[in-house]
Amino acid sequence: MSRRRTILSGIAIFLAVTLAGLAFALSYNAPCTTAEPTPQATSRMTAAVARCYGPPDVIQLEEVAKPVPADDQILIRVHAASVNPLDWRMLRGSPYLLRLQRGLGTPGVARFGADFAGTVAAVGSSVTKFKSGDAVFGAANGALAEYITRRENGPLAVKPAGITFEQAASVNVAGMTALQALRDHGKVQAGDKVLINGASGGVGTFAIQIAKTLGSEVTAVCSTRNVELVRSLGADHVVDYTQADFTRSGQRYDVVIDNVANRSLSDLRRALKADGRLVIIGGAHGNWIAPFSLPLKAFMTAPFVDQKMGMMIAQSTQKDMQFVADLMASGKLTPVIDRTYPLSETAEAIRYLETGRARGKVVVVIAPGPT
């Protein structure tokens, strides 16, 4: 018995030390590094970079090598790029499990930014879909820079004439998430009752408008200061969460889109019809388990109930980018821009986004585009 206890104690100590070591490795923030010198003959551009994990203060503007398009790529002069919660999560390396992919101690890739709008500056020899001078928007890694390259078959589209570069730059993450949450995961049909929790943010302002194009009856949940905004976007009903609790109103919805993860799973299920669908987009703040708590509970509960529920992460495609471009061109969708910042104030843009009070999208203007 004593030997068995000794073995079990040893195993317990080993596991504890291993977990402590893993926790340290995941949470460790190495000091910021400096960039390798760019060869003098290399064409350069300015980009926002973060060479260590931390708050927005770690962001720096650096001169980096200007990209050269391959045969099937286009070179884009970026006029605007929007920031997303994804950016500050990557910036801070939070939750820590993200670092298993992004890098332990320091991020493996210093550039960031996922949404862009700009003008085609040059095209590769095999490119046929785009030409120099085209105004385009879409998804890109490292979009907070003066130039980027994209493959012509990648997730981008021609910018509609009536949409500004700042508006087009706001589309990728928020627009793709709203579209796919409603159409693909929520399976929204004409006549469905849809509730959007967190309706005044980036995803929410897109979701209200897209849900209306799908023929649904939309209830938007927001704070008092945003009631008129969400009404102007087409919401049929508005719940001011400072005055009422949508989970205890007695109303039941076919689809609930949750952008903020500020309610329990039981609360959200109470707002759903018996065969309703819950789409979880936002995650709670936290470095460890908190961001995954609600999705995990939904995953474990879903097999035992008729309600469909789960978390989704959008996948940017050229087809869906064009779908959103067509909605904007027809006047059925207009991106909402809260604030704009110059590239030199990228840290301020992300700091404001982190407050959670942005109405619509926050955009970084890199170079004013043609009117």
XYZ file of C-alpha atoms in Angstrom:
371
model
C 0.000 0.000 0.000
C 2.838 2.311 0.899
C 4.544 1.616 -2.435
C 1.355 2.303 -4.367
C 0.888 5.573 -2.474
C 4.464 6.528 -3.289
C 3.957 5.812 -6.998
C 0.697 7.766 -7.112
C 2.308 10.664 -5.276
C 5.163 10.651 -7.765
C 2.767 10.680 -10.693
C 0.809 13.523 -9.107
C 3.971 15.542 -8.560
C 5.095 14.884 -12.133
C 1.744 16.010 -13.541
C 1.704 19.108 -11.333
C 5.221 20.089 -12.407
C 4.376 19.426 -16.064
C 1.205 21.522 -15.907
C 3.034 24.306 -14.081
C 5.738 24.282 -16.735
C 3.167 24.358 -19.535
C 1.307 27.203 -17.844
C 4.544 29.170 -17.510
C 5.500 28.522 -21.150
C 2.077 29.613 -22.387
C 1.859 32.752 -20.257
C 5.477 33.934 -20.538
C 5.964 37.232 -22.371
C 9.477 37.557 -23.757
C 10.969 41.057 -24.140
C 10.333 42.878 -27.385
C 12.918 42.296 -30.082
C 14.162 44.576 -32.838
C 13.757 43.964 -36.543
C 16.482 42.528 -38.719
C 17.950 45.269 -40.949
C 16.357 45.472 -44.397
C 18.948 45.406 -47.226
C 19.485 48.869 -48.653
C 18.525 47.822 -52.181
C 15.156 46.436 -51.058
C 12.037 48.489 -51.706
C 10.453 49.403 -48.382
C 7.120 50.320 -46.888
C 5.682 51.177 -43.486
C 3.776 48.562 -41.477
C 2.394 48.188 -37.971
C 4.185 45.401 -36.117
C 4.228 43.856 -32.642
C 7.370 41.866 -31.900
C 6.246 40.800 -28.436
C 3.010 40.089 -26.596
C 1.429 42.821 -24.552
C -0.945 45.813 -24.539
C -1.340 48.113 -27.557
C 1.755 50.026 -26.431
C 3.957 47.288 -27.935
C 2.839 48.239 -31.457
C 5.498 49.979 -33.515
C 5.676 51.359 -37.048
C 8.603 49.853 -38.945
C 10.124 50.039 -42.391
C 9.803 46.536 -43.844
C 10.336 44.998 -47.255
C 7.661 45.911 -49.775
C 6.081 42.734 -51.190
C 6.510 41.714 -54.812
C 3.528 39.979 -56.453
C 3.937 36.443 -57.816
C 2.536 35.550 -61.225
C -0.948 34.838 -59.795
C -0.956 37.717 -57.304
C -1.912 41.370 -57.256
C -0.067 44.109 -55.389
C -2.479 46.358 -53.494
C -1.873 49.864 -52.188
C -3.792 49.763 -48.916
C -5.929 52.804 -48.185
C -7.687 51.543 -45.048
C -7.749 48.537 -42.713
C -10.124 47.879 -39.852
C -9.266 46.384 -36.463
C -11.107 43.545 -34.769
C -11.196 41.792 -31.384
C -9.066 39.172 -33.144
C -6.275 41.755 -33.384
C -6.119 42.593 -29.699
C -6.384 38.917 -28.775
C -3.435 38.153 -31.049
C -1.596 41.218 -29.764
C -1.929 40.057 -26.156
C -1.670 36.355 -26.993
C -4.899 35.806 -25.089
C -6.321 33.311 -24.380
C -2.942 31.699 -23.895
C -3.860 28.612 -25.912
C -3.644 30.835 -29.019
C 0.108 30.887 -28.486
C 0.382 27.215 -29.368
C -0.228 28.383 -32.937
C 1.031 31.972 -32.833
C 4.232 31.324 -30.893
C 5.441 30.829 -27.317
C 7.100 33.810 -25.646
C 6.924 35.993 -28.729
C 4.616 35.938 -31.773
C 6.060 34.090 -34.739
C 4.589 36.718 -37.086
C 4.967 40.382 -36.149
C 2.494 41.812 -38.680
C -1.242 41.866 -38.003
C -4.540 43.168 -39.372
C -7.067 41.074 -41.344
C -9.343 43.538 -43.218
C -8.304 45.853 -46.031
C -9.474 48.078 -48.864
C -7.189 49.596 -51.466
C -6.193 50.039 -55.088
C -4.442 47.501 -57.300
C -0.945 48.825 -57.928
C 0.397 45.979 -60.077
C -0.628 42.513 -61.259
C 1.255 39.283 -61.869
C 1.698 37.944 -65.388
C -1.106 35.353 -65.115
C -3.715 37.569 -63.415
C -6.910 38.071 -65.436
C -9.600 39.067 -62.888
C -8.071 42.377 -61.795
C -6.076 45.192 -63.339
C -4.064 48.140 -62.087
C -6.291 50.869 -60.713
C -9.120 48.553 -59.555
C -10.497 49.421 -56.127
C -10.731 46.204 -54.097
C -11.420 45.004 -50.554
C -11.199 41.747 -48.666
C -9.131 39.625 -46.301
C -5.360 39.654 -45.838
C -2.737 38.780 -43.253
C -0.768 41.844 -42.191
C -3.250 44.326 -43.631
C -2.021 47.197 -41.433
C 0.649 48.182 -43.935
C 1.082 50.359 -47.010
C 1.097 47.396 -49.406
C -0.059 43.786 -49.422
C -0.230 41.018 -52.010
C -3.209 38.733 -52.584
C -3.862 35.869 -54.971
C -6.464 36.794 -57.537
C -8.663 33.861 -56.466
C -8.412 34.788 -52.796
C -11.103 36.361 -50.598
C -11.437 39.786 -52.216
C -13.827 41.656 -54.492
C -14.136 44.929 -56.386
C -15.301 47.766 -54.148
C -18.771 49.104 -55.035
C -18.646 52.686 -56.317
C -20.929 54.082 -53.607
C -18.909 52.647 -50.726
C -15.878 54.417 -49.254
C -12.547 52.677 -48.734
C -13.074 52.997 -44.973
C -16.448 51.250 -45.201
C -15.122 48.521 -47.495
C -12.176 47.937 -45.159
C -14.606 47.061 -42.370
C -16.233 44.131 -44.177
C -14.045 41.052 -43.899
C -14.140 39.712 -40.333
C -17.390 41.332 -39.196
C -19.285 40.984 -42.468
C -18.236 37.394 -43.134
C -19.040 36.440 -39.534
C -22.510 38.004 -39.647
C -23.348 36.454 -43.016
C -22.187 32.947 -42.192
C -23.642 33.014 -38.676
C -27.093 33.844 -40.018
C -27.168 31.954 -43.311
C -24.982 28.900 -42.697
C -25.129 28.262 -38.950
C -28.425 29.884 -38.002
C -30.154 28.638 -41.182
C -32.268 31.802 -41.153
C -35.358 31.672 -43.346
C -37.900 34.317 -44.292
C -40.251 34.904 -41.380
C -37.855 33.660 -38.696
C -37.583 35.631 -35.481
C -33.920 36.490 -34.948
C -32.410 38.036 -31.814
C -28.955 39.638 -31.986
C -27.246 40.093 -28.626
C -24.593 42.776 -29.002
C -26.291 44.412 -31.965
C -24.392 47.710 -32.035
C -20.862 46.335 -32.483
C -19.014 45.397 -35.634
C -20.669 42.016 -36.245
C -24.008 43.183 -34.859
C -24.424 46.135 -37.212
C -23.760 43.871 -40.181
C -26.007 41.138 -38.783
C -29.067 43.392 -38.408
C -28.918 44.428 -42.053
C -28.124 40.970 -43.433
C -30.866 39.362 -41.341
C -33.367 41.791 -42.855
C -32.254 40.892 -46.381
C -32.968 37.250 -45.466
C -36.548 38.213 -44.600
C -36.379 37.762 -40.832
C -37.944 39.733 -37.989
C -35.029 41.193 -36.041
C -34.785 42.007 -32.348
C -31.621 43.921 -31.434
C -30.151 43.972 -27.912
C -28.007 46.996 -27.055
C -27.492 49.784 -24.516
C -29.557 52.965 -24.308
C -27.136 55.091 -26.335
C -27.322 52.690 -29.291
C -31.095 52.228 -29.529
C -31.562 54.739 -32.348
C -28.564 53.375 -34.253
C -29.890 49.814 -34.397
C -33.360 51.048 -35.307
C -31.875 53.019 -38.190
C -30.271 49.809 -39.466
C -33.629 48.072 -39.705
C -34.196 46.349 -36.355
C -37.917 45.629 -35.905
C -37.655 45.534 -32.104
C -35.028 46.825 -29.698
C -34.266 45.603 -26.170
C -32.310 48.084 -24.058
C -30.458 45.702 -21.758
C -30.163 48.397 -19.077
C -33.960 48.433 -18.841
C -35.078 44.879 -19.679
C -33.838 41.275 -19.736
C -34.482 39.596 -23.082
C -34.054 36.151 -21.534
C -37.019 36.705 -19.190
C -39.404 38.578 -21.489
C -41.355 35.479 -22.476
C -40.421 35.987 -26.136
C -38.943 33.003 -27.978
C -36.772 33.209 -31.076
C -35.932 30.877 -33.942
C -32.315 32.062 -33.930
C -30.187 33.819 -31.316
C -26.869 35.323 -32.433
C -24.701 35.945 -29.358
C -21.835 38.364 -30.005
C -20.842 39.165 -26.435
C -20.968 36.010 -24.260
C -22.369 37.940 -21.309
C -25.250 35.553 -20.532
C -25.287 31.994 -19.284
C -26.204 29.111 -21.556
C -29.420 28.524 -19.615
C -30.377 32.195 -20.107
C -29.790 31.989 -23.842
C -31.666 28.711 -24.173
C -34.629 30.257 -22.366
C -34.877 32.818 -25.178
C -34.907 30.087 -27.845
C -37.838 28.160 -29.229
C -37.813 24.431 -28.498
C -36.170 23.764 -31.882
C -34.311 27.082 -32.057
C -30.695 27.678 -33.025
C -28.041 29.430 -30.933
C -24.937 30.730 -32.715
C -22.124 31.783 -30.375
C -19.676 34.291 -31.831
C -18.199 36.283 -28.956
C -16.090 34.843 -26.163
C -15.734 36.060 -22.595
C -12.550 37.853 -21.568
C -9.867 35.823 -19.855
C -6.494 34.203 -20.393
C -7.374 30.609 -19.585
C -10.768 28.855 -19.544
C -13.244 31.765 -19.536
C -13.262 32.396 -23.328
C -14.114 28.732 -23.949
C -16.646 28.264 -21.143
C -19.858 29.096 -23.010
C -18.943 27.230 -26.238
C -17.891 24.149 -24.231
C -21.165 24.125 -22.302
C -23.089 24.438 -25.557
C -21.062 21.618 -27.127
C -21.743 19.294 -24.189
C -25.432 20.180 -23.974
C -26.336 20.086 -27.678
C -26.530 16.260 -28.063
C -29.210 16.052 -25.378
C -31.640 18.772 -26.509
C -33.576 19.644 -29.662
C -32.122 23.133 -29.783
C -29.077 23.485 -32.054
C -26.169 25.391 -30.559
C -22.483 25.952 -31.077
C -19.674 28.387 -31.744
C -18.651 29.477 -35.230
C -15.564 31.043 -36.779
C -16.015 32.631 -40.190
C -14.091 31.534 -43.266
C -13.465 34.322 -45.777
C -14.147 33.332 -49.391
C -14.282 35.241 -52.646
C -17.849 34.060 -53.216
C -19.082 35.474 -49.905
C -17.032 38.662 -50.324
C -18.781 39.193 -53.651
C -22.146 38.440 -52.027
C -21.566 41.219 -49.493
C -20.264 43.524 -52.235
C -23.530 43.012 -54.121
C -25.559 43.832 -50.991
C -23.595 47.062 -50.570
C -23.934 47.966 -54.250
C -27.718 47.519 -54.048
C -28.001 49.731 -50.970
C -29.185 46.883 -48.731
C -26.054 46.984 -46.581
C -24.051 49.973 -45.388
C -21.089 49.429 -43.021
C -21.172 51.522 -39.855
C -17.922 53.304 -38.967
C -17.467 54.593 -35.424
C -13.991 56.119 -35.547
C -11.003 56.344 -37.858
C -7.335 56.646 -36.889
C -4.135 57.197 -38.888
C -1.659 54.314 -39.117
C 0.559 56.065 -36.571
C -2.279 55.701 -34.020
C -2.991 52.011 -34.553
C -2.370 51.401 -30.845
C -5.054 53.958 -29.963
C -7.496 52.298 -32.375
C -7.045 48.911 -30.716
C -7.129 50.444 -27.241
C -10.515 52.003 -28.050
C -11.810 48.739 -29.502
C -10.830 46.939 -26.297
C -13.193 49.144 -24.283
C -16.111 47.297 -25.878
C -17.934 50.556 -26.601
C -17.333 50.839 -30.340
C -20.484 51.441 -32.400
C -19.875 49.531 -35.586
C -16.302 49.364 -36.827
C -13.002 51.058 -35.985
C -10.857 51.772 -39.046
C -7.199 52.703 -39.572
C -6.623 55.008 -42.563
C -3.264 54.198 -44.100
C -3.365 56.373 -47.231
C -6.382 58.387 -48.374
C -7.907 56.697 -51.391
C -9.187 58.354 -54.543
C -12.716 59.707 -54.292
